[in-house]
mmCIF file of C-alpha atoms in Angstrom:
data_model
loop_
_atom_site.group_PDB
_atom_site.id
_atom_site.type_symbol
_atom_site.label_atom_id
_atom_site.label_comp_id
_atom_site.label_asym_id
_atom_site.label_seq_id
_atom_site.Cartn_x
_atom_site.Cartn_y
_atom_site.Cartn_z
ATOM 1 C CA MET A 102 -0.158 0.190 -0.022
ATOM 2 C CA LYS A 103 1.560 3.202 -0.984
ATOM 3 C CA THR A 104 0.611 6.393 0.209
ATOM 4 C CA ALA A 105 2.388 9.832 0.941
ATOM 5 C CA ILE A 106 3.799 8.834 4.076
ATOM 6 C CA THR A 107 4.912 5.531 3.066
ATOM 7 C CA GLU A 108 6.728 7.661 -0.114
ATOM 8 C CA MET A 109 7.823 10.422 2.383
ATOM 9 C CA PHE A 110 9.469 7.919 5.015
ATOM 10 C CA GLY A 111 10.869 5.140 2.496
ATOM 11 C CA ILE A 112 8.625 2.348 4.259
ATOM 12 C CA GLU A 113 6.555 -0.273 2.830
ATOM 13 C CA HIS A 114 3.441 -0.272 5.321
ATOM 14 C CA PRO A 115 1.788 3.270 6.350
ATOM 15 C CA ILE A 116 2.117 2.075 10.110
ATOM 16 C CA ILE A 117 4.124 4.364 12.438
ATOM 17 C CA GLN A 118 5.057 3.375 15.975
ATOM 18 C CA GLY A 119 5.302 6.474 18.436
ATOM 19 C CA GLY A 120 7.521 7.217 20.674
ATOM 20 C CA MET A 121 6.646 5.552 24.249
ATOM 21 C CA HIS A 122 8.996 6.755 27.194
ATOM 22 C CA TRP A 123 10.645 3.782 28.644
ATOM 23 C CA VAL A 124 9.320 1.617 25.597
ATOM 24 C CA GLY A 125 10.999 3.256 22.695
ATOM 25 C CA PHE A 126 14.285 1.332 22.854
ATOM 26 C CA ALA A 127 16.427 0.099 19.855
ATOM 27 C CA GLU A 128 14.804 -3.392 20.043
ATOM 28 C CA MET A 129 11.205 -1.836 19.571
ATOM 29 C CA ALA A 130 12.048 0.667 16.849
ATOM 30 C CA ALA A 131 13.794 -2.373 14.831
ATOM 31 C CA ALA A 132 11.045 -4.857 15.157
ATOM 32 C CA VAL A 133 8.820 -2.319 13.664
ATOM 33 C CA SER A 134 10.910 -1.155 11.016
ATOM 34 C CA ASN A 135 11.993 -4.578 10.017
ATOM 35 C CA ALA A 136 8.358 -5.700 9.908
ATOM 36 C CA GLY A 137 7.823 -2.641 7.340
ATOM 37 C CA GLY A 138 6.885 0.278 9.595
ATOM 38 C CA LEU A 139 8.504 2.900 10.953
ATOM 39 C CA GLY A 140 9.886 2.188 14.459
ATOM 40 C CA ILE A 141 10.496 5.479 16.849
ATOM 41 C CA ILE A 142 13.208 5.435 19.478
ATOM 42 C CA THR A 143 12.343 7.566 22.427
ATOM 43 C CA GLY A 144 15.142 10.381 22.493
ATOM 44 C CA LEU A 145 14.531 11.519 26.006
ATOM 45 C CA THR A 146 14.338 8.203 27.409
ATOM 46 C CA GLN A 147 17.915 8.204 26.795
ATOM 47 C CA LYS A 148 19.749 10.119 29.724
ATOM 48 C CA THR A 149 22.209 11.963 27.333
ATOM 49 C CA PRO A 150 22.968 12.949 23.631
ATOM 50 C CA ALA A 151 25.593 10.184 23.872
ATOM 51 C CA ASP A 152 23.318 7.440 25.224
ATOM 52 C CA LEU A 153 21.150 8.521 22.608
ATOM 53 C CA ALA A 154 24.140 8.208 19.752
ATOM 54 C CA ASN A 155 24.537 4.433 21.393
ATOM 55 C CA GLU A 156 20.788 3.760 20.866
ATOM 56 C CA ILE A 157 20.781 4.402 17.553
ATOM 57 C CA ALA A 158 23.817 2.651 16.810
ATOM 58 C CA ARG A 159 22.220 -0.577 18.518
ATOM 59 C CA CYS A 160 18.968 0.226 16.174
ATOM 60 C CA LYS A 161 21.219 0.441 13.460
ATOM 61 C CA ASP A 162 22.768 -3.094 13.685
ATOM 62 C CA MET A 163 19.151 -4.414 14.395
ATOM 63 C CA THR A 164 17.656 -3.346 11.232
ATOM 64 C CA ASP A 165 18.744 -1.721 7.723
ATOM 65 C CA LYS A 166 15.084 -0.197 7.216
ATOM 66 C CA PRO A 167 14.400 3.344 7.918
ATOM 67 C CA PHE A 168 13.611 4.487 11.450
ATOM 68 C CA GLY A 169 13.108 7.734 13.262
ATOM 69 C CA VAL A 170 13.535 9.288 16.864
ATOM 70 C CA ASN A 171 11.487 10.839 19.059
ATOM 71 C CA ILE A 172 12.246 14.365 20.431
ATOM 72 C CA THR A 173 9.410 15.816 23.129
ATOM 73 C CA ILE A 174 9.878 19.488 23.933
ATOM 74 C CA LEU A 175 8.874 19.870 27.664
ATOM 75 C CA PRO A 176 7.860 22.898 29.284
ATOM 76 C CA THR A 177 10.677 22.617 32.275
ATOM 77 C CA LEU A 178 12.871 24.863 34.125
ATOM 78 C CA THR A 179 16.104 22.457 33.528
ATOM 79 C CA PRO A 180 15.196 21.425 29.819
ATOM 80 C CA PRO A 181 17.415 18.480 28.125
ATOM 81 C CA ASP A 182 20.021 19.059 26.081
ATOM 82 C CA TYR A 183 18.266 19.566 22.928
ATOM 83 C CA PRO A 184 21.072 20.782 20.720
ATOM 84 C CA GLY A 185 22.816 17.544 21.570
ATOM 85 C CA ILE A 186 19.982 15.592 21.371
ATOM 86 C CA VAL A 187 19.672 16.718 17.685
ATOM 87 C CA GLN A 188 23.212 16.351 16.612
ATOM 88 C CA ALA A 189 23.219 12.869 17.824
ATOM 89 C CA VAL A 190 20.031 12.180 15.540
ATOM 90 C CA ILE A 191 22.076 14.140 12.551
ATOM 91 C CA ASP A 192 25.480 12.433 13.334
ATOM 92 C CA GLY A 193 23.346 8.745 13.287
ATOM 93 C CA GLY A 194 22.198 9.014 9.871
ATOM 94 C CA VAL A 195 18.540 9.153 11.285
ATOM 95 C CA LYS A 196 16.236 10.014 8.147
ATOM 96 C CA VAL A 197 13.149 11.088 10.586
ATOM 97 C CA VAL A 198 12.057 12.724 13.674
ATOM 98 C CA GLU A 199 8.717 12.804 15.584
ATOM 99 C CA THR A 200 8.536 15.719 17.617
ATOM 100 C CA ALA A 201 6.107 16.304 20.343
ATOM 101 C CA GLY A 202 5.024 18.271 23.384
ATOM 102 C CA ARG A 203 5.747 22.186 22.369
ATOM 103 C CA ASN A 204 6.587 24.072 19.027
ATOM 104 C CA PRO A 205 9.159 22.606 17.504
ATOM 105 C CA VAL A 206 10.519 25.662 15.393
ATOM 106 C CA GLU A 207 14.143 26.046 17.098
ATOM 107 C CA LEU A 208 15.028 22.384 16.506
ATOM 108 C CA LEU A 209 13.895 22.607 12.695
ATOM 109 C CA PRO A 210 16.431 24.148 11.248
ATOM 110 C CA PRO A 211 19.551 21.783 11.881
ATOM 111 C CA LEU A 212 17.351 19.014 11.138
ATOM 112 C CA LYS A 213 15.872 20.365 7.655
ATOM 113 C CA ASP A 214 19.563 21.007 6.978
ATOM 114 C CA ALA A 215 20.395 17.524 7.349
ATOM 115 C CA GLY A 216 17.582 16.451 5.228
ATOM 116 C CA ILE A 217 15.675 14.885 7.915
ATOM 117 C CA LYS A 218 11.923 14.468 8.169
ATOM 118 C CA VAL A 219 9.850 15.873 10.811
ATOM 119 C CA ILE A 220 6.552 14.736 11.901
ATOM 120 C CA HIS A 221 5.302 16.613 14.606
ATOM 121 C CA LYS A 222 2.375 15.265 16.895
ATOM 122 C CA CYS A 223 -0.678 17.499 17.244
ATOM 123 C CA THR A 224 -4.023 17.274 19.256
ATOM 124 C CA SER A 225 -5.878 19.931 17.395
ATOM 125 C CA VAL A 226 -6.064 21.178 13.486
ATOM 126 C CA ARG A 227 -4.777 24.780 14.834
ATOM 127 C CA HIS A 228 -1.603 23.305 15.768
ATOM 128 C CA SER A 229 -1.274 21.139 12.963
ATOM 129 C CA LEU A 230 -1.671 24.058 10.833
ATOM 130 C CA LYS A 231 0.859 25.677 12.972
ATOM 131 C CA ALA A 232 3.355 22.532 12.598
ATOM 132 C CA GLN A 233 2.699 23.066 8.563
ATOM 133 C CA ASP A 234 3.336 27.083 8.968
ATOM 134 C CA ILE A 235 6.952 26.351 10.354
ATOM 135 C CA GLY A 236 7.893 23.556 7.934
ATOM 136 C CA CYS A 237 7.156 20.334 9.696
ATOM 137 C CA ASP A 238 7.060 17.680 6.615
ATOM 138 C CA ALA A 239 3.511 15.843 7.992
ATOM 139 C CA VAL A 240 1.470 16.076 11.372
ATOM 140 C CA SER A 241 0.383 13.078 13.727
ATOM 141 C CA VAL A 242 -3.311 14.226 14.427
ATOM 142 C CA ASP A 243 -3.942 12.566 18.188
ATOM 143 C CA GLY A 244 -7.475 12.144 18.937
ATOM 144 C CA PHE A 245 -8.859 12.265 22.734
ATOM 145 C CA GLU A 246 -8.969 8.497 22.631
ATOM 146 C CA CYS A 247 -4.958 8.505 22.565
ATOM 147 C CA GLY A 248 -2.874 7.457 25.277
ATOM 148 C CA GLY A 249 -0.876 10.155 26.998
ATOM 149 C CA HIS A 250 -0.998 13.479 26.402
ATOM 150 C CA PRO A 251 -4.892 14.377 24.528
ATOM 151 C CA GLY A 252 -4.403 17.989 24.927
ATOM 152 C CA GLU A 253 -7.384 19.767 26.352
ATOM 153 C CA ASP A 254 -9.916 20.139 23.741
ATOM 154 C CA ASP A 255 -11.375 16.782 24.103
ATOM 155 C CA VAL A 256 -12.420 16.028 20.107
ATOM 156 C CA PRO A 257 -12.247 12.503 18.959
ATOM 157 C CA ASN A 258 -10.712 11.167 16.118
ATOM 158 C CA PHE A 259 -13.996 11.025 13.845
ATOM 159 C CA ILE A 260 -13.980 14.678 13.964
ATOM 160 C CA LEU A 261 -10.560 15.532 14.119
ATOM 161 C CA LEU A 262 -9.314 13.478 11.664
ATOM 162 C CA PRO A 263 -11.640 14.905 8.347
ATOM 163 C CA ARG A 264 -11.075 18.375 10.180
ATOM 164 C CA ALA A 265 -7.233 17.709 9.480
ATOM 165 C CA ALA A 266 -8.078 16.914 5.759
ATOM 166 C CA ASP A 267 -10.110 20.026 5.726
ATOM 167 C CA GLU A 268 -7.444 22.394 6.558
ATOM 168 C CA LEU A 269 -4.013 20.740 5.894
ATOM 169 C CA GLU A 270 -2.147 20.915 2.887
ATOM 170 C CA ILE A 271 0.838 18.668 4.026
ATOM 171 C CA PRO A 272 0.209 14.812 4.731
ATOM 172 C CA PHE A 273 -0.968 13.737 8.238
ATOM 173 C CA VAL A 274 -1.356 10.308 10.199
ATOM 174 C CA SER A 275 -4.058 9.285 12.784
ATOM 175 C CA SER A 276 -2.989 8.811 16.223
ATOM 176 C CA GLY A 277 -5.333 7.572 19.228
ATOM 177 C CA GLY A 278 -7.497 4.389 18.916
ATOM 178 C CA MET A 279 -5.728 3.011 16.348
ATOM 179 C CA ALA A 280 -5.064 -1.014 16.545
ATOM 180 C CA ASP A 281 -5.817 -2.971 13.491
ATOM 181 C CA GLY A 282 -7.106 -3.001 9.934
ATOM 182 C CA ARG A 283 -10.228 -1.253 10.537
ATOM 183 C CA SER A 284 -8.718 1.573 12.342
ATOM 184 C CA LEU A 285 -6.236 1.880 9.312
ATOM 185 C CA VAL A 286 -8.898 1.991 6.691
ATOM 186 C CA ALA A 287 -11.144 4.245 8.533
ATOM 187 C CA SER A 288 -8.124 6.491 8.849
ATOM 188 C CA LEU A 289 -7.846 6.407 5.130
ATOM 189 C CA ALA A 290 -11.271 7.171 4.686
ATOM 190 C CA MET A 291 -10.972 10.151 6.602
ATOM 191 C CA GLY A 292 -7.996 11.755 5.253
ATOM 192 C CA ALA A 293 -5.201 10.406 6.526
ATOM 193 C CA GLN A 294 -2.301 8.954 4.820
ATOM 194 C CA GLY A 295 -1.676 6.494 7.687
ATOM 195 C CA MET A 296 -1.447 5.638 11.166
ATOM 196 C CA ASN A 297 0.336 6.031 14.315
ATOM 197 C CA MET A 298 0.035 3.428 17.415
ATOM 198 C CA GLY A 299 1.540 3.840 20.743
ATOM 199 C CA THR A 300 -0.478 1.371 23.220
ATOM 200 C CA ARG A 301 -0.953 -1.464 20.517
ATOM 201 C CA PHE A 302 2.971 -1.807 20.058
ATOM 202 C CA ILE A 303 3.131 -2.527 23.749
ATOM 203 C CA ALA A 304 1.109 -5.448 23.347
ATOM 204 C CA THR A 305 3.798 -6.933 21.293
ATOM 205 C CA LYS A 306 6.208 -9.806 21.559
ATOM 206 C CA GLU A 307 9.518 -7.956 21.174
ATOM 207 C CA ALA A 308 8.278 -4.481 23.403
ATOM 208 C CA PRO A 309 10.786 -3.932 25.428
ATOM 209 C CA VAL A 310 8.667 -4.035 28.734
ATOM 210 C CA HIS A 311 7.790 -6.155 31.568
ATOM 211 C CA GLN A 312 5.277 -8.842 30.888
ATOM 212 C CA ASN A 313 2.846 -7.593 33.692
ATOM 213 C CA VAL A 314 2.476 -4.653 31.585
ATOM 214 C CA LYS A 315 1.268 -6.316 28.212
ATOM 215 C CA GLU A 316 -0.900 -8.343 30.198
ATOM 216 C CA ALA A 317 -2.269 -5.651 31.735
ATOM 217 C CA ILE A 318 -3.402 -4.159 28.300
ATOM 218 C CA VAL A 319 -4.712 -7.085 27.218
ATOM 219 C CA ALA A 320 -6.990 -7.618 30.465
ATOM 220 C CA ALA A 321 -8.243 -3.881 30.216
ATOM 221 C CA SER A 322 -11.376 -2.691 28.380
ATOM 222 C CA GLU A 323 -11.781 0.710 26.608
ATOM 223 C CA LEU A 324 -13.451 1.691 30.315
ATOM 224 C CA ASP A 325 -10.420 0.988 32.132
ATOM 225 C CA THR A 326 -8.492 4.488 31.216
ATOM 226 C CA ARG A 327 -8.576 7.738 33.448
ATOM 227 C CA LEU A 328 -7.734 11.273 32.648
ATOM 228 C CA VAL A 329 -5.284 12.990 35.384
ATOM 229 C CA MET A 330 -3.781 16.488 35.864
ATOM 230 C CA ARG A 331 -6.909 17.851 34.129
ATOM 231 C CA GLY A 332 -6.710 21.098 36.642
ATOM 232 C CA LEU A 333 -3.003 21.195 35.966
ATOM 233 C CA ARG A 334 -3.983 21.438 31.979
ATOM 234 C CA ASN A 335 -1.497 18.835 31.508
ATOM 235 C CA THR A 336 -3.991 15.899 30.994
ATOM 236 C CA GLU A 337 -2.764 12.598 30.713
ATOM 237 C CA ARG A 338 -4.871 9.481 29.475
ATOM 238 C CA VAL A 339 -3.384 6.744 32.051
ATOM 239 C CA LEU A 340 -4.367 3.084 32.608
ATOM 240 C CA ASN A 341 -6.086 2.883 36.041
ATOM 241 C CA ASN A 342 -4.360 1.518 39.204
ATOM 242 C CA SER A 343 -4.240 2.217 42.669
ATOM 243 C CA ALA A 344 -1.844 5.113 42.448
ATOM 244 C CA VAL A 345 -4.390 6.583 39.691
ATOM 245 C CA GLU A 346 -6.807 6.448 42.057
ATOM 246 C CA ARG A 347 -5.000 7.958 44.786
ATOM 247 C CA LEU A 348 -4.157 10.691 42.630
ATOM 248 C CA LEU A 349 -7.798 11.426 41.337
ATOM 249 C CA GLU A 350 -8.704 11.696 45.343
ATOM 250 C CA LYS A 351 -6.039 14.117 45.478
ATOM 251 C CA GLU A 352 -7.188 15.974 42.747
ATOM 252 C CA LYS A 353 -10.829 15.995 44.034
ATOM 253 C CA GLU A 354 -9.735 16.999 47.752
ATOM 254 C CA LEU A 355 -7.244 19.517 46.516
ATOM 255 C CA GLY A 356 -9.785 21.192 43.516
ATOM 256 C CA ASP A 357 -7.913 24.456 42.096
ATOM 257 C CA ALA A 358 -5.442 24.148 45.046
ATOM 258 C CA LEU A 359 -3.999 21.394 43.262
ATOM 259 C CA THR A 360 -0.328 21.925 42.577
ATOM 260 C CA ILE A 361 2.147 19.124 40.368
ATOM 261 C CA GLN A 362 4.070 18.847 44.002
ATOM 262 C CA ASP A 363 0.839 17.413 45.252
ATOM 263 C CA ILE A 364 1.182 14.485 43.051
ATOM 264 C CA LEU A 365 4.778 13.879 42.458
ATOM 265 C CA PRO A 366 4.797 10.508 44.218
ATOM 266 C CA GLU A 367 2.263 9.368 41.488
ATOM 267 C CA VAL A 368 3.666 10.742 38.575
ATOM 268 C CA ALA A 369 7.363 11.270 38.869
ATOM 269 C CA GLY A 370 10.137 8.839 37.836
ATOM 270 C CA VAL A 371 7.775 5.804 37.663
ATOM 271 C CA TYR A 372 7.923 4.493 34.316
ATOM 272 C CA PRO A 373 11.408 2.402 35.217
ATOM 273 C CA SER A 374 9.434 1.054 38.032
ATOM 274 C CA ILE A 375 6.314 -0.206 36.282
ATOM 275 C CA MET A 376 8.105 -0.843 32.204
ATOM 276 C CA GLN A 377 11.170 -2.534 33.440
ATOM 277 C CA GLU A 378 10.317 -4.478 36.813
ATOM 278 C CA GLY A 379 6.375 -4.967 36.172
ATOM 279 C CA ASP A 380 5.053 -2.702 39.401
ATOM 280 C CA MET A 381 1.660 -2.345 38.089
ATOM 281 C CA ASP A 382 0.837 0.249 40.932
ATOM 282 C CA LYS A 383 3.639 1.887 41.312
ATOM 283 C CA GLY A 384 2.244 5.355 39.533
ATOM 284 C CA ALA A 385 0.395 6.630 36.377
ATOM 285 C CA TRP A 386 1.573 5.233 32.882
ATOM 286 C CA SER A 387 0.222 6.204 29.770
ATOM 287 C CA CYS A 388 -2.206 4.089 28.003
ATOM 288 C CA GLY A 389 -5.030 4.710 25.153
ATOM 289 C CA MET A 390 -8.925 3.522 25.171
ATOM 290 C CA VAL A 391 -7.868 1.158 22.642
ATOM 291 C CA ALA A 392 -6.943 -1.152 25.204
ATOM 292 C CA GLY A 393 -10.301 -2.224 24.602
ATOM 293 C CA LEU A 394 -9.431 -3.654 21.699
ATOM 294 C CA ILE A 395 -6.299 -5.381 22.142
ATOM 295 C CA ASN A 396 -6.605 -8.892 22.815
ATOM 296 C CA ASP A 397 -3.351 -10.533 22.103
ATOM 297 C CA ILE A 398 0.691 -10.466 21.844
ATOM 298 C CA PRO A 399 1.671 -11.190 18.917
ATOM 299 C CA THR A 400 4.993 -10.345 17.155
ATOM 300 C CA CYS A 401 5.112 -6.943 15.248
ATOM 301 C CA GLN A 402 5.575 -8.833 11.916
ATOM 302 C CA GLU A 403 2.377 -10.932 12.906
ATOM 303 C CA LEU A 404 0.972 -7.754 14.160
ATOM 304 C CA ILE A 405 1.490 -5.029 11.163
ATOM 305 C CA ASP A 406 0.983 -8.386 8.672
ATOM 306 C CA GLY A 407 -2.191 -8.835 9.921
ATOM 307 C CA ILE A 408 -3.105 -5.156 9.791
ATOM 308 C CA MET A 409 -2.492 -5.015 6.149
ATOM 309 C CA ARG A 410 -4.214 -8.487 5.174
ATOM 310 C CA ASP A 411 -7.090 -7.362 7.031
ATOM 311 C CA ALA A 412 -7.382 -3.629 5.655
ATOM 312 C CA GLU A 413 -6.783 -4.949 2.186
ATOM 313 C CA ALA A 414 -10.187 -7.402 2.804
ATOM 314 C CA ILE A 415 -11.934 -4.807 3.971
ATOM 315 C CA LEU A 416 -11.584 -2.647 0.986
ATOM 316 C CA GLY A 417 -11.992 -5.165 -1.292
ATOM 317 C CA ARG A 418 -15.489 -5.830 0.427
ATOM 318 C CA MET A 419 -16.150 -1.923 -0.060
ATOM 319 C CA ASN A 420 -14.881 -2.211 -3.757
ATOM 320 C CA GLY A 421 -17.220 -5.074 -4.083
ATOM 321 C CA MET A 422 -20.600 -3.146 -2.442
ATOM 322 C CA GLN A 423 -19.585 -0.249 -4.836
ATOM 323 C CA ALA A 424 -19.706 -2.561 -7.963
ATOM 324 C CA GLY A 425 -23.332 -4.125 -6.560
#
């Protein structure tokens, strides 16, 4: 299947693995890329630019296919070494960068000069248009269903994707609620040129996370996520657990007086314990509503092959309906 996204990134299938904290290691990215999609290393999971350079080198040892690096721009008083991260990406010969968080305009000049394609993750049409205006090559349009940070507009993909198609000139992919061939065909029908999956890729054989994490996703339904940090305008969709219930209780009790300091035990530095050690109640971790559609733990190859096979079958049925 050829789309503007497969052509832009030099990949076989229009499927991207989004950057995920403490998931997007070389093993994950290489497995997705080897299966014909676009794997993504999560830049900020690596402690230093030198560590990122090593992770890029590890990934290149595992695949000769294109892969990307996610660079999330955080609102923080002590920002990461973004120039060093960008240089590690350039020096590593990476051809695709997924940016997320704040406006990536300051990162674009060196990336563009190096011939790197940039896809920016957006949760609204207005942010997507801004990404287009500053020179991003593509955008990943994140609907309200997504795990992680869905923004503050609460617009689901059945509305957001067609709106993006109406407004954008650059290609975009769908993100949030994507799991299978139905997701891909629906995304294409609404104007996207592919889809980005996060939660679905965590529940794969190659995902370098504890088995407890994968089984928690399989066991969850679409009703098992919660929105936290709404009052701080830093909304995050997470899988419910005892730490999340505790966090929500604090939010309820403190109301407008809530500060990030009040919930640090539930949100700060919890990912290694969850993702690596399988301590599922350690804190809040990003998970999409799409968990309700995830019922198995395949290899990345099996997952992507199945998505493409099902998508082709759906398109065939739809063509048959038209002919009739």
